[in-house]
Short mmCIF file of N, CA and C in Angstrom, two decimals:
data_model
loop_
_atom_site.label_atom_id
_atom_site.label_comp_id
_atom_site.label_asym_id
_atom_site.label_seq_id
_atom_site.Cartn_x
_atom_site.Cartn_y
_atom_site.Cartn_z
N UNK A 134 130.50 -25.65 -5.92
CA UNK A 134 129.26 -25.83 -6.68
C UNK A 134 128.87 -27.30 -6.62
N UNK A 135 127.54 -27.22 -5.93
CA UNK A 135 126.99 -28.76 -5.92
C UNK A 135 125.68 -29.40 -6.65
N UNK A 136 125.65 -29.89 -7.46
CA UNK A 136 123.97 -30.62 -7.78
C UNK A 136 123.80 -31.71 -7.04
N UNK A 137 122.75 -32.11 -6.16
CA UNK A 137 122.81 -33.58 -5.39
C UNK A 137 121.14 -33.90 -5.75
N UNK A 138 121.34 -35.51 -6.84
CA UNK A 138 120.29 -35.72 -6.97
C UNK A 138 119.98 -36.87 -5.56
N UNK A 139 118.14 -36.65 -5.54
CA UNK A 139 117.91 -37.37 -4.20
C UNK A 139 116.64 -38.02 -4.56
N UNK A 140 115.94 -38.76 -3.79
CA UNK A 140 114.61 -39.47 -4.19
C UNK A 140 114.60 -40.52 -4.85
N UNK A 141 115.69 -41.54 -5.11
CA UNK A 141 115.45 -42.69 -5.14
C UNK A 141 114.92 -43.62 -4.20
N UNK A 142 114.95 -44.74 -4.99
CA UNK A 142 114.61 -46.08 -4.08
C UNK A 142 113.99 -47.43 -4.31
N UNK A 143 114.01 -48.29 -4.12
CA UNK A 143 113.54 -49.36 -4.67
C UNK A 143 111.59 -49.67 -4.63
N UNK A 144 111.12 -49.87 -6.10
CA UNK A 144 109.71 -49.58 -5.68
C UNK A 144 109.13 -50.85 -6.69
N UNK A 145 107.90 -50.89 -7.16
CA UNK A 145 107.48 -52.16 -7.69
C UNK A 145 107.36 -51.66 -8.78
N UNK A 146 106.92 -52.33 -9.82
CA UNK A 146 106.61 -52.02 -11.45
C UNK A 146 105.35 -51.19 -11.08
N UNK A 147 105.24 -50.28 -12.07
CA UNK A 147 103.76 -49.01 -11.66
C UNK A 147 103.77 -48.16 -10.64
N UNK A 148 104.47 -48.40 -10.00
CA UNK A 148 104.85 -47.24 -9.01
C UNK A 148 105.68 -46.11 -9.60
N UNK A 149 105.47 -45.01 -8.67
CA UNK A 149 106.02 -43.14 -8.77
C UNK A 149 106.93 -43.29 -7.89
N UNK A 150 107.99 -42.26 -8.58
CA UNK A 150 108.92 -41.47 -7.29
C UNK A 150 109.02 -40.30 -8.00
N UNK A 151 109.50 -39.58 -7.27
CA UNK A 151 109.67 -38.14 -7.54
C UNK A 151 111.48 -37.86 -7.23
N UNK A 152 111.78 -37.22 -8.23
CA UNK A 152 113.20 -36.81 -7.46
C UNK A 152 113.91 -35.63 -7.93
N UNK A 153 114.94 -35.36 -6.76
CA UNK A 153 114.89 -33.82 -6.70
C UNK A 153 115.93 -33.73 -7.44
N UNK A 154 116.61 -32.44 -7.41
CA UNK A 154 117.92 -32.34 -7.80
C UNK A 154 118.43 -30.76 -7.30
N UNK A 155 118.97 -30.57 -6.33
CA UNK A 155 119.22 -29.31 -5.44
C UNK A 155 120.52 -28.76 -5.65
N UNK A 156 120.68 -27.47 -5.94
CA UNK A 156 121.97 -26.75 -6.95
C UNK A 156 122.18 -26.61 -5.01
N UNK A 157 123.55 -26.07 -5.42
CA UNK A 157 124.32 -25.53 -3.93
C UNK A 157 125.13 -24.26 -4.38
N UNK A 158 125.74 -23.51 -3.78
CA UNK A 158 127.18 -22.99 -3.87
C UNK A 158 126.88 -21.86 -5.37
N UNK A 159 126.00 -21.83 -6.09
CA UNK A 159 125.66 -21.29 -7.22
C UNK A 159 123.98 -21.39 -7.81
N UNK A 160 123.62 -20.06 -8.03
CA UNK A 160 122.32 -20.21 -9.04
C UNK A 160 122.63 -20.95 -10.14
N UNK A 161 121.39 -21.80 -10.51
CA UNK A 161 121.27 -21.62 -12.00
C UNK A 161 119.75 -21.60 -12.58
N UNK A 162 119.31 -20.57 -12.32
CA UNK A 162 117.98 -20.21 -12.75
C UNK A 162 118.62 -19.55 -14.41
N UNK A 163 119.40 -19.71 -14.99
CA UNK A 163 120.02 -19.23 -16.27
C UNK A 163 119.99 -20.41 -16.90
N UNK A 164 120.21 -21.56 -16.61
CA UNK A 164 121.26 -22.70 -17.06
C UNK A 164 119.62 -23.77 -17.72
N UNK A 165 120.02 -23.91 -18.58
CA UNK A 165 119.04 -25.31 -18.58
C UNK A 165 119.92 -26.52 -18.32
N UNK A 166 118.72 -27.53 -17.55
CA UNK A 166 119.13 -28.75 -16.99
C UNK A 166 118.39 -29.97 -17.10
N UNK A 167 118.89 -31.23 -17.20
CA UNK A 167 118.45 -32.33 -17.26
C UNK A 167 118.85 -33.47 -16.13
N UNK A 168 118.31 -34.19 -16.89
CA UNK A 168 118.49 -36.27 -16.05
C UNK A 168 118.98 -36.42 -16.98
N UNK A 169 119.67 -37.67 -16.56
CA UNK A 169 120.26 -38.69 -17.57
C UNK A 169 120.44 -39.96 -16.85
N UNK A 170 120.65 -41.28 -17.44
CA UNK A 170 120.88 -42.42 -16.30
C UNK A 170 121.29 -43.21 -17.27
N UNK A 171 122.06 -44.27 -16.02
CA UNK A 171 122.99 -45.19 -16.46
C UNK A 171 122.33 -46.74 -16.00
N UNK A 172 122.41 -47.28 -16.61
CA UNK A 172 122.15 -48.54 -16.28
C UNK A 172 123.14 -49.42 -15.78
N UNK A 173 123.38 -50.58 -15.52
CA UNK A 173 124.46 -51.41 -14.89
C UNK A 173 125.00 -51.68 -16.54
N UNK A 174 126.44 -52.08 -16.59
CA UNK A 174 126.47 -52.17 -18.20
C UNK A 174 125.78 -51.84 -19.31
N UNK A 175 125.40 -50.63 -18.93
CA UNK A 175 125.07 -49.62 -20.35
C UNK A 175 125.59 -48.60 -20.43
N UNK A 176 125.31 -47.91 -21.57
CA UNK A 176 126.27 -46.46 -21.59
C UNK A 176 125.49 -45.12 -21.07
N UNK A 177 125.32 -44.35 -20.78
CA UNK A 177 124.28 -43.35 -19.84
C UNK A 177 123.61 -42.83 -21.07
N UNK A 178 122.59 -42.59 -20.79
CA UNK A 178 121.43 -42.18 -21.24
C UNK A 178 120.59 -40.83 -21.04
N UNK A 179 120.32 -39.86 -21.99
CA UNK A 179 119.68 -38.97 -21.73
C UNK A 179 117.86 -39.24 -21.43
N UNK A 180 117.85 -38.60 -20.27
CA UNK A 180 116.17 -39.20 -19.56
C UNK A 180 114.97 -37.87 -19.91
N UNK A 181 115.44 -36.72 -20.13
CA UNK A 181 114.61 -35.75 -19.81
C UNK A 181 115.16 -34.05 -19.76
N UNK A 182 115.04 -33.05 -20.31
CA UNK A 182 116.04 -31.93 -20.09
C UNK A 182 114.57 -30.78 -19.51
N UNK A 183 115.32 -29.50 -19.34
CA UNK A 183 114.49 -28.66 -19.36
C UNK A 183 115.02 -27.27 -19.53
N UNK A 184 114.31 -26.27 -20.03
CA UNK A 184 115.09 -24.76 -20.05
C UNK A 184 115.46 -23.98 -18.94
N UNK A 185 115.89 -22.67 -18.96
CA UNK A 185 116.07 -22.28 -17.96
C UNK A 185 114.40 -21.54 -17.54
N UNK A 186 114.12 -21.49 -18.33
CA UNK A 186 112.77 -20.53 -18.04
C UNK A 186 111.64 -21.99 -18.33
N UNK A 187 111.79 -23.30 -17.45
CA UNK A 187 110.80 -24.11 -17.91
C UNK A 187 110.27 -24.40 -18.77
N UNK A 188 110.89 -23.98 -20.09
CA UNK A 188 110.28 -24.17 -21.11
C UNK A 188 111.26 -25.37 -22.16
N UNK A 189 111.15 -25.47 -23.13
CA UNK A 189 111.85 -26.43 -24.19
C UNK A 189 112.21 -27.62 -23.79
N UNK A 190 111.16 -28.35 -23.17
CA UNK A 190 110.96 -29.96 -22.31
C UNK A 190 111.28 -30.79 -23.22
N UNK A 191 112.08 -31.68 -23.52
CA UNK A 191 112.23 -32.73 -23.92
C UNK A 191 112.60 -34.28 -23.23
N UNK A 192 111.63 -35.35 -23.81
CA UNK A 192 112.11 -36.68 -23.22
C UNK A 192 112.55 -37.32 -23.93
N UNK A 193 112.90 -38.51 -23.55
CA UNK A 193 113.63 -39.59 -24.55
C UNK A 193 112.11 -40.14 -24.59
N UNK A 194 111.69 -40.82 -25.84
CA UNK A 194 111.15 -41.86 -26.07
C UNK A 194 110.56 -42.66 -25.16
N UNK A 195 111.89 -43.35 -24.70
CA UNK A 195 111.26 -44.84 -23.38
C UNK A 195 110.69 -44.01 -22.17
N UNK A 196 110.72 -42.59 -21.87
CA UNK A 196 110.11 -42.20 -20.69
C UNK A 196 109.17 -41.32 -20.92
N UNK A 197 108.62 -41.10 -22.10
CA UNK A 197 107.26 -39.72 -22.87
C UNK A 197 106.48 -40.07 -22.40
N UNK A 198 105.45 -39.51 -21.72
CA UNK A 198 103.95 -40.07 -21.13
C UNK A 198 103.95 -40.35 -19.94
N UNK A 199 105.42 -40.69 -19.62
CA UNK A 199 104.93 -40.98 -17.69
C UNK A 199 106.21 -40.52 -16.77
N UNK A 200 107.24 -39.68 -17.20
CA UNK A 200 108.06 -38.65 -16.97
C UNK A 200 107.55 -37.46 -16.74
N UNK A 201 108.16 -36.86 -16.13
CA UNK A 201 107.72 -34.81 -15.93
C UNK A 201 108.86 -34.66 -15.36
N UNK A 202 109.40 -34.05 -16.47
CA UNK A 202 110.63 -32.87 -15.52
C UNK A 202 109.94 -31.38 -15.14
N UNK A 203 110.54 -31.01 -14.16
CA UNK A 203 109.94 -29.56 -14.08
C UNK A 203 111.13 -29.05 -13.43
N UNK A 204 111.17 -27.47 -12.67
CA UNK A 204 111.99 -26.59 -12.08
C UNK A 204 111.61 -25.86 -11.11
N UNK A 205 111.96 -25.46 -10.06
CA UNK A 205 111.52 -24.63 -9.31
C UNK A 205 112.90 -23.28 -8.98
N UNK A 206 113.07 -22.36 -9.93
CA UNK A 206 114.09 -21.26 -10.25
C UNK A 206 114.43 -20.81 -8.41
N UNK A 207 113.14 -20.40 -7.98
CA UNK A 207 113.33 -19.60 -6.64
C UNK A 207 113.85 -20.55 -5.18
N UNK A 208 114.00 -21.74 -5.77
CA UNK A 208 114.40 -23.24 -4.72
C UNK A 208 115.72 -23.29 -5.13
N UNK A 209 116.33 -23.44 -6.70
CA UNK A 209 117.06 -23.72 -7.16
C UNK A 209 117.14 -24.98 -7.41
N UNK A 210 115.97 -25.87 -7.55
CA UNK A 210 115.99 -27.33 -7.48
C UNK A 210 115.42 -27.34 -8.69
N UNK A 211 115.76 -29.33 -9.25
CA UNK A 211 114.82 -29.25 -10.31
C UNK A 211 114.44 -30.35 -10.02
N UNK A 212 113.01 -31.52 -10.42
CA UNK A 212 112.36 -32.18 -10.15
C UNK A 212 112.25 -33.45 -11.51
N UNK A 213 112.01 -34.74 -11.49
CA UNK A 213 111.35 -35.44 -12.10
C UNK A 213 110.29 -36.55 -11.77
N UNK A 214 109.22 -36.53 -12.00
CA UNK A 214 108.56 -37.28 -11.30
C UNK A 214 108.07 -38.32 -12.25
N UNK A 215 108.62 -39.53 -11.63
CA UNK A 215 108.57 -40.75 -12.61
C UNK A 215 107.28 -41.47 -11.86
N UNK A 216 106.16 -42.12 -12.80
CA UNK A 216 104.96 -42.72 -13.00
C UNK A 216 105.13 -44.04 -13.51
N UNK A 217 104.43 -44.87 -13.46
CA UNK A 217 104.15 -46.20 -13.78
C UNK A 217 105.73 -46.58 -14.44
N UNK A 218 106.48 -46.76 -13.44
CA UNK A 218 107.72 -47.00 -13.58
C UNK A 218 107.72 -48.97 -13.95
N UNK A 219 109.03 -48.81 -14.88
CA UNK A 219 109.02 -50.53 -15.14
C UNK A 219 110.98 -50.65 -15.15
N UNK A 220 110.63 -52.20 -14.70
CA UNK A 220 112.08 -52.49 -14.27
C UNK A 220 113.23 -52.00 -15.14
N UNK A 221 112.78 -51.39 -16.66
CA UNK A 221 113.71 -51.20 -17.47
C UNK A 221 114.32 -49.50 -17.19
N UNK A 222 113.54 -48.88 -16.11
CA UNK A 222 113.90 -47.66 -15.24
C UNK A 222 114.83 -47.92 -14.54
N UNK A 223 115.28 -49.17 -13.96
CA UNK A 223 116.36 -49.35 -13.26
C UNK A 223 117.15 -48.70 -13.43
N UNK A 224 118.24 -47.73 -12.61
CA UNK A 224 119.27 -46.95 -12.99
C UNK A 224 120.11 -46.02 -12.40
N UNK A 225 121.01 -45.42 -12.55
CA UNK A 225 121.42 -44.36 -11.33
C UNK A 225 121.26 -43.45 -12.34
N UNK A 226 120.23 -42.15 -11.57
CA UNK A 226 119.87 -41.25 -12.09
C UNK A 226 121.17 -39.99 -11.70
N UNK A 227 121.05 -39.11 -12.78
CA UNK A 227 122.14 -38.04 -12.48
C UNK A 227 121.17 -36.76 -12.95
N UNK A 228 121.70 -35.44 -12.15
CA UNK A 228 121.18 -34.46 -12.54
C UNK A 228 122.03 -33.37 -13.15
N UNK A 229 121.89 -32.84 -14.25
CA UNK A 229 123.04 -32.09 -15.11
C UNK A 229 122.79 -30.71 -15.08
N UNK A 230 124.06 -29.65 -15.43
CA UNK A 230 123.15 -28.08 -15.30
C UNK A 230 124.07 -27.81 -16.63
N UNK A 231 123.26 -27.44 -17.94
CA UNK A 231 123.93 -26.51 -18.96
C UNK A 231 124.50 -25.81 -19.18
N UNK A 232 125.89 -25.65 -19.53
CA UNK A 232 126.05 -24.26 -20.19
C UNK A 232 125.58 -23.46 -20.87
N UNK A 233 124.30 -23.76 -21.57
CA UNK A 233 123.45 -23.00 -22.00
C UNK A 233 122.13 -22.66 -21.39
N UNK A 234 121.24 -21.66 -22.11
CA UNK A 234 119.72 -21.34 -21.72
C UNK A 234 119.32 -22.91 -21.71
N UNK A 235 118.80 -23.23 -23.05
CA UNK A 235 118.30 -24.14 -22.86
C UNK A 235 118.97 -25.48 -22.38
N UNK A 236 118.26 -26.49 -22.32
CA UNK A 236 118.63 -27.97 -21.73
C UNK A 236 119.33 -28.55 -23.35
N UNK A 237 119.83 -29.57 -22.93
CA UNK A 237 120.11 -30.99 -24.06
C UNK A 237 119.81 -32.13 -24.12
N UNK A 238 120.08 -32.92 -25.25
CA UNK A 238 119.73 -34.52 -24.88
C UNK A 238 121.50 -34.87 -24.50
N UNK A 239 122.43 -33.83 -25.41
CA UNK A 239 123.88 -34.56 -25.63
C UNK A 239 124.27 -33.91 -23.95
N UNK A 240 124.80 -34.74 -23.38
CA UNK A 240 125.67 -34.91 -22.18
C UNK A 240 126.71 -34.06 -22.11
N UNK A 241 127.01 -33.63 -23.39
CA UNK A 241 128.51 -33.25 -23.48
C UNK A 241 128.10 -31.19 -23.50
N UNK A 242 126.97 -31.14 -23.10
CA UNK A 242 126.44 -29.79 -22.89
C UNK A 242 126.43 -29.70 -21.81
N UNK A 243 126.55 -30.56 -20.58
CA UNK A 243 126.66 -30.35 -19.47
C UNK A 243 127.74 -29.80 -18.69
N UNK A 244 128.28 -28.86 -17.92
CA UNK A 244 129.14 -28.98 -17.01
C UNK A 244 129.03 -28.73 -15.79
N UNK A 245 127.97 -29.27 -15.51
CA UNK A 245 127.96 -29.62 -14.06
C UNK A 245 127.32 -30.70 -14.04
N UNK A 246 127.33 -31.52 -12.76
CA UNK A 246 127.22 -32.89 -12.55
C UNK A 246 126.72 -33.32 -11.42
N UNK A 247 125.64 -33.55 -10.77
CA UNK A 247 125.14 -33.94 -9.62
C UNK A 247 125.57 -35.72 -9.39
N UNK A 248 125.62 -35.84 -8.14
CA UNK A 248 125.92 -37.49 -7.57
C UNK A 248 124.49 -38.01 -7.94
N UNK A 249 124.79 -39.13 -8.96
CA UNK A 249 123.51 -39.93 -8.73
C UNK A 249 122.56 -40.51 -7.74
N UNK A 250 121.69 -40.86 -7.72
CA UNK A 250 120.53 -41.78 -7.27
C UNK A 250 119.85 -42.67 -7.84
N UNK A 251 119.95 -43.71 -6.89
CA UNK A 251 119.50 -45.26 -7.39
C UNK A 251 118.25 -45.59 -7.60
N UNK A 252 117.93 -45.81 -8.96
CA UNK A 252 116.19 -46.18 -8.90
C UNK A 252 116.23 -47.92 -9.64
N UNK A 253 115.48 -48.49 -8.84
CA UNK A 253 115.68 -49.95 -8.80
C UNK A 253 113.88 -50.07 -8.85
N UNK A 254 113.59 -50.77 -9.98
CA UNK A 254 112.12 -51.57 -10.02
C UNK A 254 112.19 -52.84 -10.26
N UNK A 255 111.20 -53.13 -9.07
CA UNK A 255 111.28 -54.84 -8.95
C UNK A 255 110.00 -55.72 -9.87
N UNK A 256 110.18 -55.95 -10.21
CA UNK A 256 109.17 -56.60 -11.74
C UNK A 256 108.04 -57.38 -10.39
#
């Protein structure tokens, strides 16, 4: 069983990326799933969750308004597409899959774990 998040990269302040997050080896059109990210000396952070049925979206705060998580069940992927990004986005993003329907903010609902991706904004 694999999650591999992808679509980083280094971009300027106000700039978009989009990034994926592609299940392997297992569905989880059941599972709700999120982001989360870590900063260089910080402790990881919940970025964004979502249900299994696209529904019960939640963001953190620092990313409401220019975040979108979404899902695509029949891909098995799930998506976030980050907008007017600022250097405080810097981070290695991770993609998580629930043990439950719905998504979480707490980490500790996760058991599965995708390899991060690096998102770096240059002020």
């Amino acid at each position: 069983v694999q999650l591999q998040a992808s679509g980083g990269g280094l971009v300027q302040t106000g700039d978009s990326l989009r990034l994926s997050c592609a299940a392997s080896g297992r569905m989880f059109r059941n599972n709700g799933m999120g982001w989360f990210r870590q900063a260089p000396g910080k402790e990881r952070e919940f970025v964004a969750t979502i249900a299994w049925n696209g529904g019960n979206i939640y963001y953190a705060d620092s990313v409401k308004g220019r975040f979108t998580i979404s899902r695509d069940n029949a891909k098995n992927t799930m998506y976030l597409q980050m907008n007017s990004l600022k250097p405080e986005d810097t981070a290695v993003y991770t993609c998580g899959a629930s043990r439950y329907a719905v998504g979480s903010s707490q980490a500790g609902s996760y058991n599965y774990w995708g390899q991060g991706t690096q998102v770096t904004v240059s002020s």
